C-alpha positions as a LaTeX table, in Angstrom:
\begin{tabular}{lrrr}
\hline
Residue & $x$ (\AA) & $y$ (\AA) & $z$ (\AA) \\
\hline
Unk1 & 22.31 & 10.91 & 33.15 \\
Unk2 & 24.12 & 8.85 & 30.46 \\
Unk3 & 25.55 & 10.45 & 27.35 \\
Unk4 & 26.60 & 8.97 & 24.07 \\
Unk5 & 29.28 & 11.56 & 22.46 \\
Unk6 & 27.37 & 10.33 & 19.04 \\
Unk7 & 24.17 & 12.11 & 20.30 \\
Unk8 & 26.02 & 15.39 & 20.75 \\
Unk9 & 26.01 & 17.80 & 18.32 \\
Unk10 & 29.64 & 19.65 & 17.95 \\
Unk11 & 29.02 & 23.54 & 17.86 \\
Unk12 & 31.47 & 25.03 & 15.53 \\
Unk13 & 32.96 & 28.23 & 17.48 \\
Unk14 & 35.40 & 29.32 & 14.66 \\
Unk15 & 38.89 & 29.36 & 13.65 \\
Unk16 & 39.22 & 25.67 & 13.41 \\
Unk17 & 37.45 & 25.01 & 16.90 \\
Unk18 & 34.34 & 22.78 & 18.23 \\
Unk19 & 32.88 & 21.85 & 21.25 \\
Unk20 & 30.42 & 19.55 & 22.27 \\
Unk21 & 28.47 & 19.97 & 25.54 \\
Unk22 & 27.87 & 16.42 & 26.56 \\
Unk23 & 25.94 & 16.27 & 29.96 \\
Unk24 & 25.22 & 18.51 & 32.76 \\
Unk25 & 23.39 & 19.92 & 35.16 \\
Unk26 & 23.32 & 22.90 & 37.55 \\
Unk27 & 26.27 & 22.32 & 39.32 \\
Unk28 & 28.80 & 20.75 & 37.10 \\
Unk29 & 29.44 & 20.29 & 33.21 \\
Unk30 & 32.09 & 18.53 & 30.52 \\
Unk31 & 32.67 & 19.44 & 27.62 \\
Unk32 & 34.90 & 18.19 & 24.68 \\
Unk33 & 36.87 & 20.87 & 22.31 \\
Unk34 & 38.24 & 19.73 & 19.04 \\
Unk35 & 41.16 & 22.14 & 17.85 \\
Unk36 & 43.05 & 22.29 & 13.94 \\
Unk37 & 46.64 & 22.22 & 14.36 \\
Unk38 & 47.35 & 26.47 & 15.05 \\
Unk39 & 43.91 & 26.84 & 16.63 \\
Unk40 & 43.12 & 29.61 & 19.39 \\
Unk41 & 41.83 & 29.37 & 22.92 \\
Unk42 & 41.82 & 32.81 & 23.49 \\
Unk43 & 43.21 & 34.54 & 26.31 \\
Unk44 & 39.74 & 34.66 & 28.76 \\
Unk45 & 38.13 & 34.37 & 32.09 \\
Unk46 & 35.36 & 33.48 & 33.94 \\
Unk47 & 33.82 & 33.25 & 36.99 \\
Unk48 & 33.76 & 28.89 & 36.75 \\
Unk49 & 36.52 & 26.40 & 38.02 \\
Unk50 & 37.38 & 24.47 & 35.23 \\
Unk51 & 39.82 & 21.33 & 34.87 \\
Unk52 & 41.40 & 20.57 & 31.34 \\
Unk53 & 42.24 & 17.36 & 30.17 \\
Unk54 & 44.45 & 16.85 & 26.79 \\
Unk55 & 42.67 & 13.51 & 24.97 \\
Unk56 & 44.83 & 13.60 & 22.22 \\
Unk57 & 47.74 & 15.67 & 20.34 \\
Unk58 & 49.35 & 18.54 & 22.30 \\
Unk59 & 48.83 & 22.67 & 23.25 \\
Unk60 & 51.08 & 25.41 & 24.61 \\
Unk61 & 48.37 & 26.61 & 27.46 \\
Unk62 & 48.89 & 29.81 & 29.42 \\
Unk63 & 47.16 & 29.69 & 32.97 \\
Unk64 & 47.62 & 32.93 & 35.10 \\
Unk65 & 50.64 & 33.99 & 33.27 \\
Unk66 & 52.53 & 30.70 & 33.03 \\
Unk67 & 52.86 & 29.06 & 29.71 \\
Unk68 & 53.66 & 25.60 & 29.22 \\
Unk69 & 53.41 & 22.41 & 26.91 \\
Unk70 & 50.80 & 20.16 & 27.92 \\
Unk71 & 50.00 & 16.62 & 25.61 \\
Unk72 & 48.11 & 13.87 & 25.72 \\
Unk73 & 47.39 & 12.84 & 29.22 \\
Unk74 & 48.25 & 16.19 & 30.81 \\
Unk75 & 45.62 & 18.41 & 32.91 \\
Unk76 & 45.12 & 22.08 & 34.24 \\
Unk77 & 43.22 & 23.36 & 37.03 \\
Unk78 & 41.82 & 26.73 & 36.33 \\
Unk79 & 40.65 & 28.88 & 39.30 \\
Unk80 & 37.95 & 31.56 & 38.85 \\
Unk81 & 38.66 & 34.48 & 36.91 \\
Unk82 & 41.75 & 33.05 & 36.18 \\
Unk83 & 42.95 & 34.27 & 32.58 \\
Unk84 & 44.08 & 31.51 & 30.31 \\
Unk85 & 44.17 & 30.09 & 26.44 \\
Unk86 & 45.54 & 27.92 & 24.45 \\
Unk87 & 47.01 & 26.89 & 21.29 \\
Unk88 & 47.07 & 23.48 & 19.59 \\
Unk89 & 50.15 & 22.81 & 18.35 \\
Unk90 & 48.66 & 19.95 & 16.26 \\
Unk91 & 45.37 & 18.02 & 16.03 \\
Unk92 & 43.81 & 18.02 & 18.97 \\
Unk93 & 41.33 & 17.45 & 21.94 \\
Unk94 & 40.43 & 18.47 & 25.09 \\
Unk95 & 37.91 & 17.38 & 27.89 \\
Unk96 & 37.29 & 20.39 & 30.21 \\
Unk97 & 34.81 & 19.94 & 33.62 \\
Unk98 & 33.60 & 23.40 & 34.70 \\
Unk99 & 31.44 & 23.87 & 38.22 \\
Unk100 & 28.97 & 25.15 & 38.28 \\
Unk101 & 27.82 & 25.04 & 34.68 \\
Unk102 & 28.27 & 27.02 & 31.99 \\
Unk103 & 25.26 & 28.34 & 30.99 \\
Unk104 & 26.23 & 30.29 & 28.24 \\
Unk105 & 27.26 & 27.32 & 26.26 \\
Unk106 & 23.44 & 25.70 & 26.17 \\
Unk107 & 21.96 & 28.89 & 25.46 \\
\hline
\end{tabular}
């Protein structure tokens, strides 16, 4: 599967937030999150791995009670069921892998 980020139509989830889902299948998807300086990842879990990458600008994550500040060129590794957020502490963006897929997000 190839995948132009043009073809992908950004979902706006609120409070200064959009993803796009930009390919997948069953076992594995990326996404890209677009976050307004003082935007909310809420505090969450779920039952996926995920691994964060920061594309541009910078957030104050929390991952399973640690908080720290991650920019541009930074990752996290979140484990299942692990609770975590974050907040952009700028313009910013963030490409996050998740196995297996999230289904919720192409429902």
């Amino acid at each position: 599967m190839l995948t132009e980020n043009k073809d992908c139509a950004a979902k706006d989830l609120g409070g200064g937030v959009t993803r796009k889902v930009l390919s997948y299948d069953e076992t594995m998807m990326v996404c890209e999150l677009t976050f307004k300086k003082g935007s909310v990842g809420n505090l969450h879990h779920h039952p996926h791995h995920q691994i964060g990458y920061v594309l541009s600008g910078s957030f104050e994550v929390t991952c399973a009670g640690e908080r720290k500040i991650l920019k541009k060129g930074d990752s996290y590794l979140i484990k299942p069921d692990e609770i975590h957020g974050v907040l952009a502490l700028e313009d910013s963006k963030l490409l996050d892998v998740f196995t297996p897929m999230r289904e919720d997000f192409v429902r």
